[in-house]
Amino acid sequence: MSEKVLEKLNEQLNFEYLSAWSYKAMEIFAADYDLKGFEHWFAKQAQEEVEHAEKMKAFLLEVDYKPTLTDIKAPKNDFSTIEEAVKEACEHEKEVTRRINEIAKLAYDEDERRVFSFIQWYIDEQVEEEDNFRYLLTRLERAKDNWGALYILDSELSRR
Ligand code: OFO
């Protein structure tokens, strides 16, 4: 199999852990900000990111490539508002989509059909990921400094 494609997938496996790490930092920020719904929501999101990484790990092992874990860059820990944290998450997800698309393109160019097929799940998943964060950001932008609206949203998020 193309080493180049597998290395790229391994790089993404590490990036998925970085996503989990970033959302863990947002979970802690939300907890410290007394927004329990957001705390819960980010905790779930971090869990999902670990699942994304695990799925890649399993695939790489199945095709006889041993995954390597690298350093994880410290995430941003402080934000001035919860809106700023969610805005940062939105940008992060756009970056994930860009990277996933890059893997799909490389797999296609290298005629690596198993990776091309495998990565389709992530392409679809990113539609939902970006939509979730955009929805949250829109609601936050509309709530602005209205704490009543923010608490309604917070309680909604605790049901994720
Ligand atoms: Fe793994 O999708 Fe978000 O980052």
Short mmCIF file of C-alpha atoms and ligand atoms in Angstrom, two decimals:
data_model
loop_
_atom_site.label_atom_id
_atom_site.label_comp_id
_atom_site.label_asym_id
_atom_site.label_seq_id
_atom_site.Cartn_x
_atom_site.Cartn_y
_atom_site.Cartn_z
CA MET A 1 0.00 0.00 0.00
CA SER A 2 1.08 3.59 -0.52
CA GLU A 3 3.23 4.59 2.45
CA LYS A 4 2.44 8.24 1.72
CA VAL A 5 -1.30 7.70 2.19
CA LEU A 6 -0.87 5.61 5.33
CA GLU A 7 1.41 8.22 6.87
CA LYS A 8 -1.19 10.88 6.14
CA LEU A 9 -3.84 8.77 7.84
CA ASN A 10 -1.54 8.28 10.84
CA GLU A 11 -1.09 12.06 10.98
CA GLN A 12 -4.88 12.45 11.05
CA LEU A 13 -5.18 9.84 13.80
CA ASN A 14 -2.98 12.12 15.91
CA PHE A 15 -4.99 15.18 14.87
CA GLU A 16 -8.18 13.47 16.09
CA TYR A 17 -6.56 13.13 19.51
CA LEU A 18 -5.64 16.81 19.31
CA SER A 19 -9.34 17.52 18.65
CA ALA A 20 -10.25 15.52 21.76
CA TRP A 21 -7.64 17.43 23.76
CA SER A 22 -8.99 20.81 22.55
CA TYR A 23 -12.57 19.87 23.44
CA LYS A 24 -11.41 18.63 26.84
CA ALA A 25 -9.97 22.13 27.44
CA MET A 26 -13.32 23.65 26.37
CA GLU A 27 -15.15 21.24 28.68
CA ILE A 28 -13.02 22.48 31.59
CA PHE A 29 -13.55 26.10 30.58
CA ALA A 30 -17.34 25.57 30.47
CA ALA A 31 -17.27 23.84 33.86
CA ASP A 32 -15.33 26.73 35.34
CA TYR A 33 -17.82 29.12 33.70
CA ASP A 34 -20.69 27.23 35.47
CA LEU A 35 -22.27 26.07 32.22
CA LYS A 36 -22.93 22.41 32.94
CA GLY A 37 -24.73 21.76 29.65
CA PHE A 38 -21.78 23.01 27.62
CA GLU A 39 -19.44 21.05 29.88
CA HIS A 40 -21.39 17.86 29.14
CA TRP A 41 -21.63 18.65 25.43
CA PHE A 42 -17.87 19.20 25.07
CA ALA A 43 -17.15 16.04 27.10
CA LYS A 44 -19.27 14.04 24.64
CA GLN A 45 -17.56 15.74 21.73
CA ALA A 46 -14.12 14.85 23.11
CA GLN A 47 -15.28 11.24 23.46
CA GLU A 48 -16.41 11.23 19.82
CA GLU A 49 -13.01 12.48 18.71
CA VAL A 50 -11.30 9.61 20.53
CA GLU A 51 -13.67 7.26 18.68
CA HIS A 52 -12.66 8.87 15.37
CA ALA A 53 -9.01 8.25 16.23
CA GLU A 54 -9.67 4.67 17.34
CA LYS A 55 -11.45 3.90 14.08
CA MET A 56 -8.36 5.08 12.18
CA LYS A 57 -6.08 3.08 14.46
CA ALA A 58 -8.09 -0.09 13.81
CA PHE A 59 -8.04 0.46 10.05
CA LEU A 60 -4.28 1.06 9.96
CA LEU A 61 -3.63 -2.10 11.96
CA GLU A 62 -5.94 -4.06 9.67
CA VAL A 63 -3.88 -3.07 6.65
CA ASP A 64 -0.71 -4.02 8.55
CA TYR A 65 0.56 -0.51 9.32
CA LYS A 66 1.64 0.17 12.88
CA PRO A 67 0.28 3.58 14.00
CA THR A 68 2.62 5.98 15.77
CA LEU A 69 1.50 8.47 18.39
CA THR A 70 3.18 11.87 18.37
CA ASP A 71 3.29 14.86 20.72
CA ILE A 72 -0.03 16.61 21.24
CA LYS A 73 0.21 20.40 21.16
CA ALA A 74 -1.28 22.10 24.24
CA PRO A 75 -4.78 23.35 23.38
CA LYS A 76 -6.11 26.84 24.00
CA ASN A 77 -7.30 26.76 27.61
CA ASP A 78 -8.67 30.25 28.13
CA PHE A 79 -11.42 32.12 26.35
CA SER A 80 -13.15 35.37 27.16
CA THR A 81 -16.62 33.92 26.55
CA ILE A 82 -18.24 30.59 25.71
CA GLU A 83 -19.01 32.06 22.28
CA GLU A 84 -15.30 32.52 21.66
CA ALA A 85 -14.67 28.86 22.56
CA VAL A 86 -17.37 27.66 20.17
CA LYS A 87 -16.05 29.96 17.42
CA GLU A 88 -12.62 28.39 17.89
CA ALA A 89 -14.20 24.90 17.69
CA CYS A 90 -15.97 25.86 14.43
CA GLU A 91 -12.65 26.89 12.89
CA HIS A 92 -11.07 23.69 14.15
CA GLU A 93 -13.72 21.56 12.46
CA LYS A 94 -13.20 23.42 9.16
CA GLU A 95 -9.53 22.50 9.43
CA VAL A 96 -10.44 18.86 10.07
CA THR A 97 -12.63 18.86 6.95
CA ARG A 98 -9.78 20.32 4.92
CA ARG A 99 -7.42 17.59 6.16
CA ILE A 100 -9.92 14.79 5.52
CA ASN A 101 -10.47 16.05 1.98
CA GLU A 102 -6.72 16.11 1.47
CA ILE A 103 -6.50 12.44 2.49
CA ALA A 104 -9.32 11.55 0.10
CA LYS A 105 -7.58 13.37 -2.74
CA LEU A 106 -4.23 11.73 -2.03
CA ALA A 107 -5.84 8.26 -1.80
CA TYR A 108 -7.58 8.90 -5.11
CA ASP A 109 -4.41 10.17 -6.78
CA GLU A 110 -2.42 7.19 -5.48
CA ASP A 111 -5.20 4.81 -6.53
CA GLU A 112 -5.42 3.57 -2.93
CA ARG A 113 -9.03 2.43 -3.07
CA ARG A 114 -9.30 0.94 0.41
CA VAL A 115 -8.27 4.23 2.01
CA PHE A 116 -10.46 6.14 -0.40
CA SER A 117 -13.43 4.01 0.62
CA PHE A 118 -12.56 4.16 4.35
CA ILE A 119 -12.27 7.96 4.40
CA GLN A 120 -15.79 8.46 2.97
CA TRP A 121 -17.24 7.91 6.46
CA TYR A 122 -15.22 10.87 7.74
CA ILE A 123 -16.28 13.06 4.82
CA ASP A 124 -19.93 12.45 5.77
CA GLU A 125 -19.19 12.84 9.48
CA GLN A 126 -17.64 16.27 8.89
CA VAL A 127 -20.92 17.54 7.40
CA GLU A 128 -22.57 16.79 10.75
CA GLU A 129 -19.62 18.06 12.82
CA GLU A 130 -19.54 21.44 11.10
CA ASP A 131 -23.32 21.73 11.23
CA ASN A 132 -23.43 21.00 14.99
CA PHE A 133 -20.90 23.69 15.82
CA ARG A 134 -22.41 26.23 13.42
CA TYR A 135 -25.83 25.68 15.00
CA LEU A 136 -24.36 26.28 18.43
CA LEU A 137 -22.50 29.39 17.32
CA THR A 138 -25.60 30.89 15.67
CA ARG A 139 -27.63 30.34 18.84
CA LEU A 140 -24.88 31.94 20.92
CA GLU A 141 -24.58 34.94 18.60
CA ARG A 142 -28.33 35.49 18.90
CA ALA A 143 -28.28 35.13 22.68
CA LYS A 144 -25.43 37.66 23.03
CA ASP A 145 -25.28 38.80 26.65
CA ASN A 146 -28.72 37.47 27.51
CA TRP A 147 -27.99 35.03 30.33
CA GLY A 148 -31.59 33.75 30.29
CA ALA A 149 -31.21 32.61 26.68
CA LEU A 150 -27.78 31.19 27.46
CA TYR A 151 -29.15 29.09 30.32
CA ILE A 152 -31.97 27.74 28.11
CA LEU A 153 -29.35 26.65 25.55
CA ASP A 154 -27.17 25.25 28.32
CA SER A 155 -29.99 23.09 29.62
CA GLU A 156 -30.74 21.90 26.06
CA LEU A 157 -27.11 20.83 25.64
CA SER A 158 -27.14 18.76 28.80
CA ARG A 159 -29.44 16.31 26.95
CA ARG A 160 -26.93 15.42 24.24
FE1 OFO B 1 -13.14 14.16 14.34
O1 OFO B 1 -14.33 15.39 13.82
FE2 OFO B 1 -14.35 16.79 14.95
O2 OFO B 1 -12.60 17.15 14.97
#
